[in-house]
């Protein structure tokens, strides 16, 4: 059902003039560049939307003229989904970053252009609440939430989409008419399928999200401070290093295996240790040492001792002593301390490639030894290249996989990343990460085919290689890796809300025919 502007929550004023930036504008070149400099956009123009009505007008103009339109929230896509060469119009949502509490709707309204950092800061400073988002603070809500965004609190609180009460989306009908739809999680909402598609279906698939409305599904009352979870007051943090110079292959296999086994044993939704979060960062030896970050709410019962027990379990039997530093920080200071930097000479101008694989079982010693050989290769010089093991599971697994578009079986997430600055190094870095990923998953066709060990991959770490038979020899389709059995339902939603396939990219959901 199209939106009736007279009765919708948190109504925006109409714009009188929509800012448009073309190649003759001083701002054009800056807008062409987002986080990943591998893909420089060159559209005919950018639309700097400020309201939902601006987005409607921009999309309608593009559809009427037969021009390809894409949308950008934070600009952190790992592939060219926004900046493909044939894109004519990019709708930039960065100005649509408002965060407020809608009293009529009883939910927090989050503009799709708001960043994870803005969301975390505003929710805490204004109401003392949070949602489980990531620690890359510059990532935009539009893609992060739509793809099933997670973060350091997810083991204890679940995913960001577990708090998605409603979503406002600009859609295009079969006849080319553009309208705005409000879709809620209410069982009797005729638009509920569109809400469901945005609980992990990924951005750029069904329309343009303009606002998310967040509240805990079991919340009652009207006080905003009671309608989302509260973050920890203080985090007790441990930073741990193991020097590569002293790590043998046997030590690495033991260390990484210990980390994985602890996660598998302590990630049930009712585990006493789901409040312990950890990330094991196996960075290439040319760029640093193997490091681990771990934290637990300082106020939790037995927090210091439980974290010590975890650290001891990870180091057990490793022949290299761990260098451990511990400290406690208030919540907002801790989020800044843990954040991935997005300013400075290292962060600006980066070119990157990412991959992912989600686990419900342990990697074999041979897989870990394979990773060791790639991470210690003498012929790979890098700004930053790594295989990260990230704690997951817990409350994430308490929700059935069919309840949201994002699947729920994984208890551990692996993230493969390589970063560099010089375009002349593109082939070398792409070759390194592709071979690492392929070789780790050699027994399943080079990709994490769902089985007793793997559950697939994460769409927010988009990787077009999963659709390339050169790198995916498993005969399992890319969409099975990302969505499992939910893909057929996503196709039905696509057919209803974007039957013309206006919003598409190289890994987009295709409409059911």
Coordinates of N, CA and C in Angstrom, one line a residue, residues 261-340:
X261 N 37.3 -23.4 19.0 CA 36.6 -24.4 19.9 C 35.9 -23.7 21.1
X262 N 36.6 -22.7 21.7 CA 35.9 -22.0 22.8 C 34.6 -21.4 22.3
X263 N 34.6 -20.8 21.2 CA 33.4 -20.1 20.6 C 32.3 -21.2 20.4
X264 N 32.6 -22.3 19.9 CA 31.7 -23.4 19.6 C 31.1 -23.9 20.9
X265 N 31.9 -23.9 22.0 CA 31.4 -24.5 23.2 C 30.7 -23.5 24.1
X266 N 30.8 -22.2 23.8 CA 30.2 -21.2 24.7 C 29.3 -20.2 23.9
X267 N 28.6 -20.6 22.9 CA 27.8 -19.7 22.1 C 26.3 -20.1 22.1
X268 N 25.9 -21.0 22.9 CA 24.4 -21.3 23.0 C 23.7 -20.1 23.5
X269 N 22.5 -19.9 23.1 CA 21.7 -18.7 23.6 C 21.7 -18.6 25.1
X270 N 21.7 -19.7 25.8 CA 21.7 -19.7 27.3 C 23.0 -19.8 28.0
X271 N 24.1 -19.7 27.2 CA 25.4 -19.8 27.8 C 25.7 -18.7 28.7
X272 N 26.4 -19.0 29.8 CA 26.7 -18.0 30.8 C 27.7 -17.0 30.3
X273 N 28.4 -17.3 29.2 CA 29.5 -16.4 28.6 C 29.1 -15.8 27.3
X274 N 27.8 -15.6 27.0 CA 27.5 -15.0 25.7 C 27.8 -13.5 25.8
X275 N 28.1 -13.0 27.0 CA 28.5 -11.5 27.1 C 30.0 -11.3 26.8
X276 N 30.7 -12.4 26.6 CA 32.1 -12.3 26.2 C 32.2 -12.2 24.7
X277 N 32.7 -11.1 24.2 CA 32.9 -10.9 22.8 C 34.4 -10.9 22.5
X278 N 34.8 -11.5 21.3 CA 36.2 -11.6 21.0 C 36.4 -11.6 19.5
X279 N 37.5 -11.0 19.0 CA 37.9 -11.1 17.6 C 39.3 -11.4 17.5
X280 N 39.6 -12.5 16.9 CA 41.0 -13.0 16.7 C 41.4 -12.5 15.3
X281 N 42.4 -11.6 15.3 CA 42.8 -10.9 14.0 C 44.1 -11.6 13.5
X282 N 44.0 -12.5 12.6 CA 45.2 -13.1 12.0 C 45.7 -12.3 10.8
X283 N 46.4 -11.2 11.2 CA 46.9 -10.3 10.1 C 48.1 -10.9 9.5
X284 N 48.3 -10.6 8.2 CA 49.5 -11.1 7.5 C 50.8 -10.6 8.2
X285 N 51.8 -11.4 8.3 CA 53.0 -11.1 9.0 C 53.7 -9.9 8.5
X286 N 53.4 -9.5 7.2 CA 54.1 -8.3 6.7 C 53.4 -7.0 7.3
X287 N 52.2 -7.1 7.9 CA 51.5 -6.0 8.4 C 51.3 -5.9 9.9
X288 N 51.8 -6.9 10.6 CA 51.7 -6.9 12.1 C 51.8 -8.2 12.7
X289 N 51.2 -8.4 13.9 CA 51.2 -9.7 14.6 C 49.8 -10.2 14.7
X290 N 49.7 -11.4 15.1 CA 48.4 -12.0 15.4 C 47.9 -11.3 16.7
X291 N 46.7 -10.8 16.7 CA 46.2 -10.1 17.8 C 44.8 -10.5 18.1
X292 N 44.4 -10.3 19.3 CA 43.0 -10.6 19.7 C 42.5 -9.5 20.6
X293 N 41.3 -9.1 20.3 CA 40.5 -8.2 21.2 C 39.4 -9.0 21.9
X294 N 39.2 -8.7 23.1 CA 38.1 -9.4 23.8 C 37.6 -8.4 24.9
X295 N 36.3 -8.5 25.1 CA 35.7 -7.7 26.2 C 34.5 -8.3 26.8
X296 N 34.1 -7.8 28.0 CA 33.0 -8.3 28.8 C 32.4 -7.1 29.5
X297 N 31.1 -7.0 29.7 CA 30.6 -5.9 30.6 C 31.2 -6.0 32.0
X298 N 31.8 -4.8 32.4 CA 32.5 -4.8 33.7 C 31.6 -5.1 34.8
X299 N 30.3 -4.7 34.7 CA 29.4 -4.9 35.8 C 28.8 -6.4 35.9
X300 N 29.1 -7.2 34.9 CA 28.6 -8.6 34.8 C 29.3 -9.4 36.0
X301 N 28.5 -10.4 36.5 CA 29.0 -11.2 37.6 C 30.3 -12.0 37.1
X302 N 31.3 -11.8 37.9 CA 32.6 -12.6 37.6 C 33.3 -12.2 36.4
X303 N 33.0 -10.9 35.9 CA 33.5 -10.5 34.6 C 35.0 -10.7 34.4
X304 N 35.8 -10.2 35.4 CA 37.3 -10.3 35.3 C 37.8 -11.7 35.2
X305 N 37.3 -12.5 36.1 CA 37.7 -13.9 36.2 C 37.3 -14.7 35.0
X306 N 36.1 -14.4 34.5 CA 35.6 -15.2 33.3 C 36.4 -14.8 32.1
X307 N 36.7 -13.5 32.0 CA 37.6 -13.1 30.8 C 39.0 -13.8 30.9
X308 N 39.5 -13.8 32.1 CA 40.8 -14.5 32.3 C 40.7 -16.0 31.9
X309 N 39.7 -16.6 32.3 CA 39.5 -18.0 31.9 C 39.5 -18.2 30.4
X310 N 38.8 -17.3 29.7 CA 38.7 -17.3 28.3 C 40.1 -17.1 27.7
X311 N 40.9 -16.1 28.2 CA 42.2 -15.8 27.7 C 43.1 -17.0 27.9
X312 N 43.0 -17.7 29.0 CA 43.8 -18.9 29.3 C 43.5 -20.0 28.3
X313 N 42.2 -20.1 28.0 CA 41.8 -21.2 27.1 C 42.3 -21.0 25.7
X314 N 42.4 -19.7 25.2 CA 42.9 -19.5 23.9 C 44.4 -19.7 23.8
X315 N 45.1 -19.4 24.9 CA 46.6 -19.6 24.9 C 47.0 -20.9 25.3
X316 N 46.1 -21.8 25.7 CA 46.5 -23.1 26.2 C 47.3 -23.9 25.1
X317 N 48.5 -24.4 25.5 CA 49.3 -25.2 24.7 C 50.0 -24.5 23.6
X318 N 49.9 -23.1 23.5 CA 50.6 -22.3 22.5 C 52.0 -22.0 23.0
X319 N 53.0 -22.3 22.2 CA 54.4 -22.2 22.7 C 54.9 -20.8 22.8
X320 N 54.1 -19.8 22.4 CA 54.5 -18.4 22.5 C 53.7 -17.7 23.5
X321 N 54.4 -17.0 24.5 CA 53.7 -16.3 25.5 C 52.8 -15.1 24.9
X322 N 51.6 -15.0 25.4 CA 50.8 -13.9 25.0 C 51.2 -12.6 25.7
X323 N 51.2 -11.5 25.0 CA 51.3 -10.2 25.6 C 49.9 -9.6 25.8
X324 N 49.5 -9.4 27.1 CA 48.2 -9.0 27.4 C 48.2 -7.7 28.1
X325 N 47.2 -6.8 27.6 CA 47.0 -5.5 28.2 C 45.5 -5.4 28.5
X326 N 45.1 -5.0 29.7 CA 43.7 -5.0 30.1 C 43.4 -3.6 30.7
X327 N 42.2 -3.2 30.4 CA 41.7 -1.9 30.9 C 40.2 -1.9 30.8
X328 N 39.6 -0.9 31.5 CA 38.1 -0.8 31.5 C 37.8 0.7 31.0
X329 N 36.8 0.7 30.2 CA 36.4 2.0 29.6 C 34.9 2.2 29.7
X330 N 34.3 3.4 29.9 CA 32.9 3.6 29.8 C 32.4 3.3 28.4
X331 N 31.1 3.0 28.2 CA 30.6 2.5 26.9 C 31.0 3.3 25.7
X332 N 30.7 4.6 25.7 CA 31.0 5.4 24.5 C 32.5 5.5 24.3
X333 N 33.3 5.6 25.3 CA 34.8 5.6 25.1 C 35.2 4.3 24.5
X334 N 34.6 3.2 25.0 CA 35.0 1.9 24.5 C 34.6 1.8 23.0
X335 N 33.5 2.3 22.6 CA 33.1 2.2 21.2 C 34.1 3.0 20.3
X336 N 34.6 4.1 20.8 CA 35.6 4.8 20.0 C 37.0 4.1 20.0
X337 N 37.3 3.5 21.1 CA 38.6 2.8 21.3 C 38.6 1.6 20.3
X338 N 37.5 0.9 20.1 CA 37.4 -0.3 19.3 C 37.2 0.0 17.8
X339 N 36.9 1.3 17.5 CA 36.4 1.6 16.2 C 37.5 1.4 15.1
X340 N 37.1 1.0 13.9 CA 37.9 1.0 12.8 C 38.2 2.4 12.3

